[in-house]
PDB file of C-alpha atoms in Angstrom:
ATOM      1  CA  UNK A   1     107.737 -77.210-182.553  1.00 76.00           C
ATOM      2  CA  UNK A   2     107.137 -75.866-179.035  1.00 77.00           C
ATOM      3  CA  UNK A   3     109.527 -78.353-177.455  1.00 86.00           C
ATOM      4  CA  UNK A   4     112.196 -77.520-180.022  1.00 88.00           C
ATOM      5  CA  UNK A   5     111.803 -73.795-179.363  1.00 84.00           C
ATOM      6  CA  UNK A   6     111.932 -74.339-175.613  1.00 88.00           C
ATOM      7  CA  UNK A   7     115.059 -76.488-175.931  1.00 92.00           C
ATOM      8  CA  UNK A   8     116.733 -73.940-178.238  1.00 91.00           C
ATOM      9  CA  UNK A   9     115.900 -71.088-175.887  1.00 91.00           C
ATOM     10  CA  UNK A  10     117.240 -73.089-172.935  1.00 93.00           C
ATOM     11  CA  UNK A  11     120.550 -73.635-174.765  1.00 95.00           C
ATOM     12  CA  UNK A  12     120.721 -69.930-175.619  1.00 94.00           C
ATOM     13  CA  UNK A  13     120.039 -68.922-171.996  1.00 95.00           C
ATOM     14  CA  UNK A  14     122.565 -71.378-170.573  1.00 96.00           C
ATOM     15  CA  UNK A  15     125.239 -70.251-173.023  1.00 96.00           C
ATOM     16  CA  UNK A  16     124.567 -66.595-172.206  1.00 95.00           C
ATOM     17  CA  UNK A  17     124.580 -67.265-168.477  1.00 96.00           C
ATOM     18  CA  UNK A  18     127.853 -69.195-168.594  1.00 97.00           C
ATOM     19  CA  UNK A  19     129.498 -66.599-170.842  1.00 96.00           C
ATOM     20  CA  UNK A  20     128.687 -63.662-168.566  1.00 96.00           C
ATOM     21  CA  UNK A  21     129.563 -65.701-165.477  1.00 97.00           C
ATOM     22  CA  UNK A  22     133.009 -66.569-166.824  1.00 96.00           C
ATOM     23  CA  UNK A  23     133.932 -63.460-168.809  1.00 95.00           C
ATOM     24  CA  UNK A  24     132.299 -60.669-166.785  1.00 95.00           C
ATOM     25  CA  UNK A  25     132.712 -62.369-163.397  1.00 93.00           C
ATOM     26  CA  UNK A  26     129.075 -61.829-162.435  1.00 95.00           C
ATOM     27  CA  UNK A  27     127.296 -64.234-160.077  1.00 95.00           C
ATOM     28  CA  UNK A  28     125.344 -67.081-161.649  1.00 96.00           C
ATOM     29  CA  UNK A  29     122.072 -65.422-160.691  1.00 96.00           C
ATOM     30  CA  UNK A  30     123.100 -62.013-162.080  1.00 95.00           C
ATOM     31  CA  UNK A  31     124.355 -63.685-165.269  1.00 95.00           C
ATOM     32  CA  UNK A  32     121.101 -65.610-165.742  1.00 95.00           C
ATOM     33  CA  UNK A  33     119.034 -62.531-164.930  1.00 93.00           C
ATOM     34  CA  UNK A  34     120.876 -60.443-167.535  1.00 93.00           C
ATOM     35  CA  UNK A  35     120.712 -63.242-170.123  1.00 93.00           C
ATOM     36  CA  UNK A  36     116.969 -63.731-169.572  1.00 92.00           C
ATOM     37  CA  UNK A  37     115.827 -60.117-169.276  1.00 91.00           C
ATOM     38  CA  UNK A  38     117.867 -59.114-172.321  1.00 90.00           C
ATOM     39  CA  UNK A  39     115.745 -61.423-174.471  1.00 89.00           C
ATOM     40  CA  UNK A  40     112.387 -60.079-173.289  1.00 86.00           C
ATOM     41  CA  UNK A  41     111.284 -57.078-175.366  1.00 76.00           C
ATOM     42  CA  UNK A  42     110.434 -54.810-172.426  1.00 78.00           C
ATOM     43  CA  UNK A  43     113.386 -52.479-171.937  1.00 74.00           C
ATOM     44  CA  UNK A  44     113.961 -53.463-168.297  1.00 80.00           C
ATOM     45  CA  UNK A  45     117.131 -51.898-166.889  1.00 82.00           C
ATOM     46  CA  UNK A  46     119.173 -54.655-165.253  1.00 81.00           C
ATOM     47  CA  UNK A  47     121.880 -52.389-163.922  1.00 87.00           C
ATOM     48  CA  UNK A  48     124.401 -54.744-165.513  1.00 89.00           C
ATOM     49  CA  UNK A  49     126.538 -53.653-168.444  1.00 91.00           C
ATOM     50  CA  UNK A  50     129.053 -55.850-170.266  1.00 92.00           C
ATOM     51  CA  UNK A  51     132.483 -54.221-169.925  1.00 92.00           C
ATOM     52  CA  UNK A  52     134.852 -56.375-172.013  1.00 93.00           C
ATOM     53  CA  UNK A  53     134.942 -55.870-175.774  1.00 94.00           C
ATOM     54  CA  UNK A  54     134.388 -59.595-176.366  1.00 95.00           C
ATOM     55  CA  UNK A  55     131.300 -59.385-174.132  1.00 95.00           C
ATOM     56  CA  UNK A  56     129.880 -56.539-176.177  1.00 95.00           C
ATOM     57  CA  UNK A  57     130.383 -58.487-179.409  1.00 96.00           C
ATOM     58  CA  UNK A  58     128.894 -61.619-177.833  1.00 96.00           C
ATOM     59  CA  UNK A  59     125.891 -59.601-176.589  1.00 93.00           C
ATOM     60  CA  UNK A  60     125.142 -58.275-180.070  1.00 94.00           C
ATOM     61  CA  UNK A  61     125.132 -61.790-181.563  1.00 95.00           C
ATOM     62  CA  UNK A  62     123.314 -63.187-178.516  1.00 95.00           C
ATOM     63  CA  UNK A  63     120.505 -60.648-178.875  1.00 92.00           C
ATOM     64  CA  UNK A  64     120.088 -61.205-182.615  1.00 92.00           C
ATOM     65  CA  UNK A  65     119.710 -64.954-182.116  1.00 92.00           C
ATOM     66  CA  UNK A  66     117.988 -64.954-178.739  1.00 93.00           C
ATOM     67  CA  UNK A  67     115.315 -62.306-179.280  1.00 90.00           C
ATOM     68  CA  UNK A  68     114.028 -64.149-182.341  1.00 89.00           C
ATOM     69  CA  UNK A  69     113.774 -67.423-180.446  1.00 89.00           C
ATOM     70  CA  UNK A  70     112.124 -65.723-177.456  1.00 88.00           C
ATOM     71  CA  UNK A  71     109.557 -63.946-179.634  1.00 88.00           C
ATOM     72  CA  UNK A  72     108.650 -67.190-181.404  1.00 88.00           C
ATOM     73  CA  UNK A  73     108.207 -68.925-178.053  1.00 86.00           C
ATOM     74  CA  UNK A  74     106.074 -66.071-176.682  1.00 85.00           C
ATOM     75  CA  UNK A  75     103.937 -66.135-179.830  1.00 85.00           C
ATOM     76  CA  UNK A  76     103.420 -69.886-179.511  1.00 85.00           C
ATOM     77  CA  UNK A  77     102.432 -69.471-175.857  1.00 84.00           C
ATOM     78  CA  UNK A  78     100.064 -66.657-176.744  1.00 84.00           C
ATOM     79  CA  UNK A  79      98.358 -68.692-179.448  1.00 79.00           C
ATOM     80  CA  UNK A  80      98.064 -71.636-177.070  1.00 76.00           C
ATOM     81  CA  UNK A  81      96.501 -69.450-174.385  1.00 76.00           C
ATOM     82  CA  UNK A  82      93.814 -68.119-176.682  1.00 76.00           C
ATOM     83  CA  UNK A  83      93.509 -71.536-178.298  1.00 70.00           C
ATOM     84  CA  UNK A  84      94.216 -70.323-181.783  1.00 62.00           C
ATOM     85  CA  UNK A  85      96.037 -72.586-184.154  1.00 58.00           C
ATOM     86  CA  UNK A  86      98.395 -71.816-187.016  1.00 59.00           C
ATOM     87  CA  UNK A  87      96.506 -72.307-190.281  1.00 59.00           C
ATOM     88  CA  UNK A  88      97.286 -75.497-192.093  1.00 63.00           C
ATOM     89  CA  UNK A  89      99.058 -75.064-195.440  1.00 64.00           C
ATOM     90  CA  UNK A  90      96.177 -76.770-197.217  1.00 63.00           C
ATOM     91  CA  UNK A  91      93.689 -74.313-195.668  1.00 65.00           C
ATOM     92  CA  UNK A  92      95.775 -71.337-196.778  1.00 62.00           C
ATOM     93  CA  UNK A  93      96.050 -72.646-200.336  1.00 66.00           C
ATOM     94  CA  UNK A  94      92.311 -73.357-200.438  1.00 67.00           C
ATOM     95  CA  UNK A  95      91.466 -69.846-199.212  1.00 66.00           C
ATOM     96  CA  UNK A  96      93.810 -68.330-201.792  1.00 69.00           C
ATOM     97  CA  UNK A  97      92.116 -70.258-204.588  1.00 71.00           C
ATOM     98  CA  UNK A  98      88.654 -69.230-203.359  1.00 69.00           C
ATOM     99  CA  UNK A  99      89.731 -65.611-203.030  1.00 66.00           C
ATOM    100  CA  UNK A 100      90.786 -65.337-206.691  1.00 59.00           C
TER     101      UNK A 100
END
């Protein structure tokens, strides 16, 4: 699942970067920076603001899709760093039966 999330996030970042590069006319670095920082839930001010109406619409959709993917990836990395594992479905069902 990690590789799939990483691949999905890469596609999202590349699409965002290319969109802002072509539509807003920003440099590739500025476009990537905006695309990446927008998906991290920190509130960092990039100093870049989409001007075109189509860019504003794209940004709303981009954030809805991208933030979810980024959060899932960050959660997976966090669990890997503390060496926790997602509970197996069988374990969850067994615990539920024992709890009742």
